[in-house]
């Protein structure tokens, strides 16, 4: 038997509890939400049947599927790759007759399969007991399309954050890297919007007006928009919005009065909503394209970098440029620039920054780059207003 196949099979069988737990959790979440939606529907048609003739539920509750897929995609990298941050485990794994690349790939595929199974269970419950239910009115073709789109998004997040996690030398560092990277572009966007205001003839930077050619305004706006598209929260928000609109039908209401009872009645009629959205021509599609490219690059880099991994560095300071070196400087300076006018928030940022660098260096043995970042951040806190920030 192929060594890779044998290892993958054994690893999958030893981690089956995880996929069962994910599947059960997803089933509970979606069943509970469906129950709430049905109770609301039942209450309306029972208490006021004359006001809800032919009434159907059109809320696709798609955000719960997306949220669940994203959460397990963020948890799985930790559960799959934390074993590589234990020296004893790593010595044993690296002594097996299987290459490092195949070893990593087995863990990566195991996580991808488990995410797929867990999400599929939740999706099928949603499709069969909600979308196909007699009391809902949703676009079936969009419901079918939601499965590959959300799953692809979840696997992309899993791949990107697997790479980020494996750049750390400890599990704690890996979890912090993942958390900070998830909101990295949000911080950068907030920083850009804080220091710049673009109008028709000027760009407002640090309280100073700089004249610009009106022809350059679209370019500057596009630069800001491009940074936004890199944000994970932006991608997920665009995906959720597009699927919600695609799944939801349009409807009209006709108000009549019953000839016998004289009671007012409202009749609902549903139709395919012409929203003008094409799956290939939306902000969500553009963001997804970037997302897919980033995931492919992450997978390739993860496989290449893992070949150089040894047990010697496990538990040591995580010196990756994707880690504290870059994140510490960006978060410290950007946050202080935005919050220096608030004394309480400034103190909090300084304390968190100091503790973060202690965690990074495993003590107070700071290096020159750390001292420079902390000094700049402290100067912004003290002299931010005089510097025009």
Coordinates of C-alpha atoms in Angstrom, one line a residue:
X1 CA 0.0 0.0 0.0
X2 CA 1.2 3.5 -0.8
X3 CA 2.7 5.1 2.3
X4 CA 0.8 8.4 1.8
X5 CA -2.5 6.6 1.5
X6 CA -1.8 4.5 4.6
X7 CA -0.9 7.5 6.6
X8 CA -3.8 9.6 5.4
X9 CA -6.2 6.7 6.2
X10 CA -4.8 6.3 9.7
X11 CA -4.9 10.0 10.4
X12 CA -8.5 10.3 9.2
X13 CA -9.6 7.4 11.3
X14 CA -7.9 8.8 14.4
X15 CA -9.6 12.2 14.0
X16 CA -13.1 11.1 13.0
X17 CA -14.5 12.5 16.3
X18 CA -13.8 16.0 15.0
X19 CA -15.8 15.7 11.8
X20 CA -18.7 14.1 13.8
X21 CA -18.6 17.0 16.3
X22 CA -18.5 19.6 13.5
X23 CA -21.3 17.9 11.7
X24 CA -23.5 17.6 14.8
X25 CA -22.8 21.3 15.7
X26 CA -23.7 22.5 12.2
X27 CA -26.9 20.4 12.2
X28 CA -27.9 21.8 15.6
X29 CA -27.3 25.4 14.5
X30 CA -29.3 25.2 11.2
X31 CA -32.1 23.1 12.7
X32 CA -32.5 25.6 15.5
X33 CA -32.6 28.5 13.1
X34 CA -35.1 26.7 10.8
X35 CA -37.3 26.0 13.8
X36 CA -37.3 29.7 14.7
X37 CA -38.2 30.7 11.1
X38 CA -41.0 28.1 11.0
X39 CA -42.4 29.3 14.4
X40 CA -42.5 32.9 13.1
X41 CA -44.3 31.8 9.9
X42 CA -46.8 29.6 11.8
X43 CA -47.5 32.4 14.3
X44 CA -48.3 34.8 11.4
X45 CA -50.7 32.6 9.5
X46 CA -52.4 31.4 12.6
X47 CA -53.0 34.7 14.3
X48 CA -53.8 36.7 11.2
X49 CA -54.6 34.3 8.4
X50 CA -56.5 37.0 6.4
X51 CA -53.4 39.2 6.3
X52 CA -51.0 36.5 5.1
X53 CA -52.8 34.6 2.3
X54 CA -50.3 32.6 0.3
X55 CA -47.5 34.0 2.5
X56 CA -44.1 32.2 2.3
X57 CA -40.8 32.8 4.1
X58 CA -38.2 34.4 1.8
X59 CA -35.4 34.8 4.3
X60 CA -32.6 32.5 3.1
X61 CA -30.7 32.5 6.4
X62 CA -27.6 31.9 4.2
X63 CA -25.4 33.9 6.7
X64 CA -25.5 31.0 9.1
X65 CA -24.1 28.6 6.6
X66 CA -21.3 31.1 5.7
X67 CA -20.5 31.8 9.4
X68 CA -20.4 28.1 10.2
X69 CA -18.1 27.3 7.2
X70 CA -15.8 30.1 8.1
X71 CA -15.5 29.2 11.7
X72 CA -14.6 25.6 11.1
X73 CA -12.2 26.7 8.4
X74 CA -10.4 28.8 11.0
X75 CA -10.4 26.2 13.7
X76 CA -9.3 23.3 11.5
X77 CA -5.7 24.6 10.8
X78 CA -5.0 24.6 14.5
X79 CA -6.4 21.1 15.1
X80 CA -4.5 19.7 12.0
X81 CA -1.1 21.3 12.4
X82 CA -0.6 21.9 16.1
X83 CA 1.1 18.4 16.3
X84 CA 4.0 19.9 14.2
X85 CA 4.7 22.3 17.1
X86 CA 5.6 19.5 19.5
X87 CA 9.3 18.3 19.3
X88 CA 8.5 14.8 20.4
X89 CA 5.7 14.4 17.9
X90 CA 7.8 16.0 15.1
X91 CA 10.8 13.6 15.7
X92 CA 8.4 10.7 15.4
X93 CA 6.6 12.0 12.3
X94 CA 9.8 12.9 10.5
X95 CA 11.3 9.4 11.2
X96 CA 8.4 7.8 9.2
X97 CA 9.0 6.6 5.7
X98 CA 7.1 9.5 4.1
X99 CA 8.4 12.8 2.8
X100 CA 7.7 16.1 4.7
X101 CA 5.6 17.4 1.8
X102 CA 3.4 14.3 1.7
X103 CA 3.1 14.4 5.5
X104 CA 1.9 17.9 5.4
X105 CA -0.3 17.2 2.5
X106 CA -2.0 14.3 4.3
X107 CA -2.9 16.6 7.2
X108 CA -4.0 19.4 4.9
X109 CA -6.3 17.0 2.9
X110 CA -7.7 15.5 6.1
X111 CA -8.8 19.0 7.2
X112 CA -10.2 19.8 3.8
X113 CA -12.2 16.6 3.7
X114 CA -13.6 17.1 7.2
X115 CA -14.6 20.7 6.4
X116 CA -16.4 19.4 3.3
X117 CA -18.2 16.7 5.2
X118 CA -19.3 18.9 8.0
X119 CA -20.5 21.7 5.7
X120 CA -22.3 19.2 3.4
X121 CA -24.3 17.9 6.3
X122 CA -25.4 21.4 7.3
X123 CA -26.1 22.4 3.7
X124 CA -28.2 19.3 2.9
X125 CA -30.4 19.9 6.1
X126 CA -30.9 23.5 5.0
X127 CA -31.7 22.5 1.4
X128 CA -34.0 19.6 2.1
X129 CA -35.9 21.0 5.2
X130 CA -35.9 24.7 4.4
X131 CA -35.4 25.6 0.8
X132 CA -37.6 22.8 -0.4
X133 CA -40.2 23.2 2.3
X134 CA -43.7 24.2 1.4
X135 CA -43.7 27.4 3.5
X136 CA -40.6 28.9 1.9
X137 CA -40.1 30.6 -1.4
X138 CA -36.5 30.7 -2.6
X139 CA -34.6 30.4 -5.9
X140 CA -33.6 26.8 -6.2
X141 CA -30.9 27.3 -8.8
X142 CA -29.2 29.8 -6.5
X143 CA -29.5 27.4 -3.6
X144 CA -27.6 24.8 -5.6
X145 CA -25.0 27.3 -6.6
X146 CA -24.5 28.4 -2.9
X147 CA -22.9 25.0 -2.1
X148 CA -19.8 25.1 -4.2
X149 CA -19.4 28.9 -3.7
X150 CA -19.4 28.7 0.1
X151 CA -17.4 25.5 0.2
X152 CA -14.8 27.0 -2.1
X153 CA -14.6 30.1 0.1
X154 CA -14.2 28.0 3.3
X155 CA -11.5 25.8 1.7
X156 CA -9.7 29.0 0.6
X157 CA -9.8 30.4 4.1
X158 CA -8.6 27.1 5.5
X159 CA -5.7 27.0 3.0
X160 CA -4.6 30.6 3.7
X161 CA -4.7 30.3 7.4
X162 CA -3.0 26.9 7.4
X163 CA 0.0 28.6 5.8
X164 CA -0.2 31.4 8.3
X165 CA -0.4 29.0 11.2
X166 CA 2.5 26.9 10.0
X167 CA 4.8 30.0 9.9
X168 CA 4.8 30.0 13.7
X169 CA 7.1 27.9 15.9
X170 CA 4.4 27.4 18.6
X171 CA 0.7 26.8 18.7
X172 CA 0.1 30.0 20.7
X173 CA 2.0 32.1 18.2
X174 CA 0.1 30.4 15.3
X175 CA -3.3 31.3 16.8
X176 CA -2.2 34.9 17.4
X177 CA -0.9 35.1 13.8
X178 CA -4.2 33.9 12.5
X179 CA -6.3 36.3 14.6
X180 CA -4.2 39.3 13.6
X181 CA -4.1 38.4 9.9
X182 CA -7.9 38.0 9.8
X183 CA -8.3 41.7 10.7
X184 CA -5.1 43.0 9.1
X185 CA -6.6 44.7 6.1
X186 CA -9.4 46.1 8.2
X187 CA -6.8 47.9 10.3
X188 CA -5.0 49.1 7.2
X189 CA -8.3 50.3 5.6
X190 CA -9.3 52.1 8.8
X191 CA -5.8 53.7 8.9
X192 CA -6.1 54.9 5.3
X193 CA -9.6 56.3 5.8
X194 CA -8.4 58.0 9.0
X195 CA -5.5 59.9 7.5
X196 CA -7.0 60.6 4.0
X197 CA -10.1 62.3 2.7
X198 CA -10.4 62.6 -1.1
X199 CA -12.7 65.2 -2.6
X200 CA -12.9 66.5 -6.2
X201 CA -9.8 68.7 -6.1
X202 CA -7.9 67.9 -2.9
X203 CA -6.6 65.0 -0.9
X204 CA -6.8 65.6 2.8
X205 CA -3.8 64.0 4.5
X206 CA -3.0 64.5 8.2
X207 CA -5.0 67.7 8.4
X208 CA -3.3 69.1 5.3
X209 CA -4.9 69.8 1.9
X210 CA -2.9 68.7 -1.1
X211 CA -4.2 69.8 -4.5
X212 CA -4.7 66.9 -7.0
X213 CA -5.7 66.7 -10.6
X214 CA -9.4 65.6 -10.8
X215 CA -8.3 63.0 -13.4
X216 CA -6.3 61.2 -10.6
X217 CA -9.2 61.0 -8.3
X218 CA -10.6 57.7 -9.8
X219 CA -7.1 56.2 -9.5
X220 CA -6.9 57.1 -5.8
X221 CA -10.4 55.8 -5.1
X222 CA -9.6 52.6 -6.9
X223 CA -6.4 52.1 -4.8
X224 CA -8.5 52.4 -1.6
X225 CA -11.1 50.0 -3.0
X226 CA -8.4 47.5 -4.0
X227 CA -7.2 47.4 -0.4
X228 CA -10.7 46.8 0.8
X229 CA -11.1 43.8 -1.5
X230 CA -8.2 42.2 0.3
X231 CA -10.1 42.1 3.5
X232 CA -11.5 38.8 4.6
X233 CA -14.5 40.5 6.2
X234 CA -15.2 42.4 3.0
X235 CA -15.0 39.2 0.9
X236 CA -17.4 37.4 3.3
X237 CA -19.8 40.3 3.4
X238 CA -19.9 40.6 -0.4
X239 CA -20.5 36.9 -0.7
X240 CA -23.3 36.9 1.9
X241 CA -25.0 39.9 0.2
X242 CA -24.8 38.4 -3.3
X243 CA -26.2 35.0 -2.2
X244 CA -28.9 36.6 -0.1
X245 CA -30.1 38.7 -3.1
X246 CA -29.8 35.8 -5.5
X247 CA -31.8 33.5 -3.3
X248 CA -34.6 35.9 -2.4
X249 CA -37.5 36.3 -4.9
X250 CA -39.5 39.4 -5.5
X251 CA -43.1 39.6 -4.4
X252 CA -46.2 41.7 -4.7
X253 CA -49.2 42.1 -2.4
X254 CA -52.8 42.5 -3.5
X255 CA -55.2 44.1 -1.0
X256 CA -58.8 43.1 -1.2
X257 CA -61.9 43.1 1.0
X258 CA -63.9 39.9 1.5
X259 CA -67.5 40.4 0.1
X260 CA -69.1 38.3 2.9
X261 CA -67.2 39.3 6.0
X262 CA -66.0 42.7 4.9
X263 CA -62.5 41.9 6.3
X264 CA -59.4 43.2 4.7
X265 CA -57.2 40.5 3.1
X266 CA -53.6 40.6 1.7
X267 CA -52.6 38.1 -1.0
X268 CA -48.9 37.5 -1.6
X269 CA -47.6 36.6 -5.1
X270 CA -43.9 35.8 -5.8
X271 CA -41.8 36.1 -8.9
X272 CA -38.2 35.7 -10.1
X273 CA -36.5 38.9 -9.0
X274 CA -34.6 40.6 -11.8
X275 CA -31.7 42.0 -9.7
X276 CA -29.3 42.3 -12.6
X277 CA -26.6 40.4 -10.7
X278 CA -24.5 38.0 -12.6
X279 CA -22.3 35.4 -10.8
X280 CA -19.3 36.5 -12.9
X281 CA -19.8 40.3 -12.6
X282 CA -20.1 41.3 -9.0
X283 CA -17.8 42.6 -6.3
X284 CA -18.2 39.2 -4.6
X285 CA -16.9 37.5 -7.8
X286 CA -13.9 39.8 -8.0
X287 CA -13.1 39.3 -4.3
X288 CA -13.4 35.5 -4.8
X289 CA -11.0 35.5 -7.7
X290 CA -8.4 37.3 -5.5
X291 CA -9.2 34.9 -2.7
X292 CA -8.6 31.8 -4.9
X293 CA -5.3 33.1 -6.2
X294 CA -4.1 33.8 -2.7
X295 CA -5.2 30.3 -1.5
X296 CA -3.2 28.6 -4.3
X297 CA -0.1 30.7 -3.6
X298 CA -0.5 29.9 0.2
X299 CA -0.7 26.2 -0.5
X300 CA 2.4 26.2 -2.7
X301 CA 4.4 28.3 -0.2
X302 CA 3.3 26.1 2.7
X303 CA 4.5 23.0 1.0
X304 CA 7.8 24.6 0.0
X305 CA 8.5 26.1 3.5
X306 CA 7.6 22.9 5.3
X307 CA 10.4 21.1 3.6
X308 CA 12.8 23.2 5.7
X309 CA 11.1 22.6 9.0
X310 CA 13.0 20.8 11.7
X311 CA 12.4 20.0 15.3
X312 CA 15.2 22.4 16.4
X313 CA 13.1 25.6 16.0
X314 CA 10.0 24.2 17.5
X315 CA 9.0 26.3 20.5
X316 CA 11.5 29.0 19.7
X317 CA 10.7 32.6 18.9
X318 CA 8.7 32.8 15.7
X319 CA 10.8 35.0 13.4
X320 CA 8.7 34.8 10.2
X321 CA 8.1 38.1 8.4
X322 CA 4.4 37.1 8.3
X323 CA 4.4 37.1 12.1
X324 CA 5.2 39.6 14.8
X325 CA 7.9 41.4 12.8
X326 CA 5.3 42.8 10.4
X327 CA 2.1 42.5 12.5
X328 CA 3.5 44.2 15.5
X329 CA 4.6 47.3 13.6
X330 CA 1.4 47.6 11.6
X331 CA -1.0 47.1 14.4
X332 CA 1.0 49.3 16.9
X333 CA 1.5 52.3 14.6
X334 CA -1.9 52.2 12.8
X335 CA -3.9 51.8 16.0
X336 CA -2.0 54.5 17.9
X337 CA -2.4 56.9 14.9
X338 CA -6.2 56.3 15.0
X339 CA -6.7 56.3 18.8
X340 CA -4.0 58.7 20.1
X341 CA -6.7 61.4 20.8
X342 CA -8.3 59.2 23.3
X343 CA -6.1 58.9 26.4
X344 CA -7.7 55.7 27.7
X345 CA -7.4 53.9 24.3
X346 CA -3.8 55.2 23.9
X347 CA -2.8 53.6 27.2
X348 CA -4.5 50.3 26.2
X349 CA -2.7 50.3 22.9
X350 CA 0.7 50.9 24.6
X351 CA 0.1 48.2 27.1
X352 CA -1.1 45.6 24.6
X353 CA 1.9 46.5 22.3
X354 CA 4.4 46.1 25.2
X355 CA 2.8 42.8 26.2
X356 CA 2.8 41.7 22.6
X357 CA 6.5 42.3 22.2
X358 CA 7.2 40.5 25.5
X359 CA 5.3 37.5 24.1
X360 CA 7.2 37.8 20.9
X361 CA 10.6 37.8 22.5
X362 CA 9.7 35.5 25.4
X363 CA 10.8 38.3 27.8
X364 CA 12.1 41.9 27.7
X365 CA 15.2 41.2 25.5
X366 CA 14.0 43.5 22.8
X367 CA 15.9 44.0 19.6
X368 CA 16.5 47.3 17.8
X369 CA 13.5 46.9 15.4
X370 CA 11.2 46.3 18.4
X371 CA 12.6 49.4 20.2
X372 CA 12.1 51.5 17.1
X373 CA 8.4 50.4 16.7
X374 CA 7.6 50.9 20.3
X375 CA 9.4 54.3 20.4
X376 CA 7.5 55.5 17.3
X377 CA 4.2 54.3 18.7
X378 CA 4.9 56.1 22.1
X379 CA 5.9 59.3 20.3
X380 CA 2.6 59.3 18.4
X381 CA 0.7 58.8 21.6
X382 CA 2.5 61.7 23.3
X383 CA 2.9 64.2 20.4
X384 CA 0.2 63.0 17.9
X385 CA -1.6 66.2 17.8
X386 CA 1.4 68.4 17.3
X387 CA 2.6 66.0 14.5
X388 CA -0.7 66.7 12.8
X389 CA -2.0 63.1 13.1

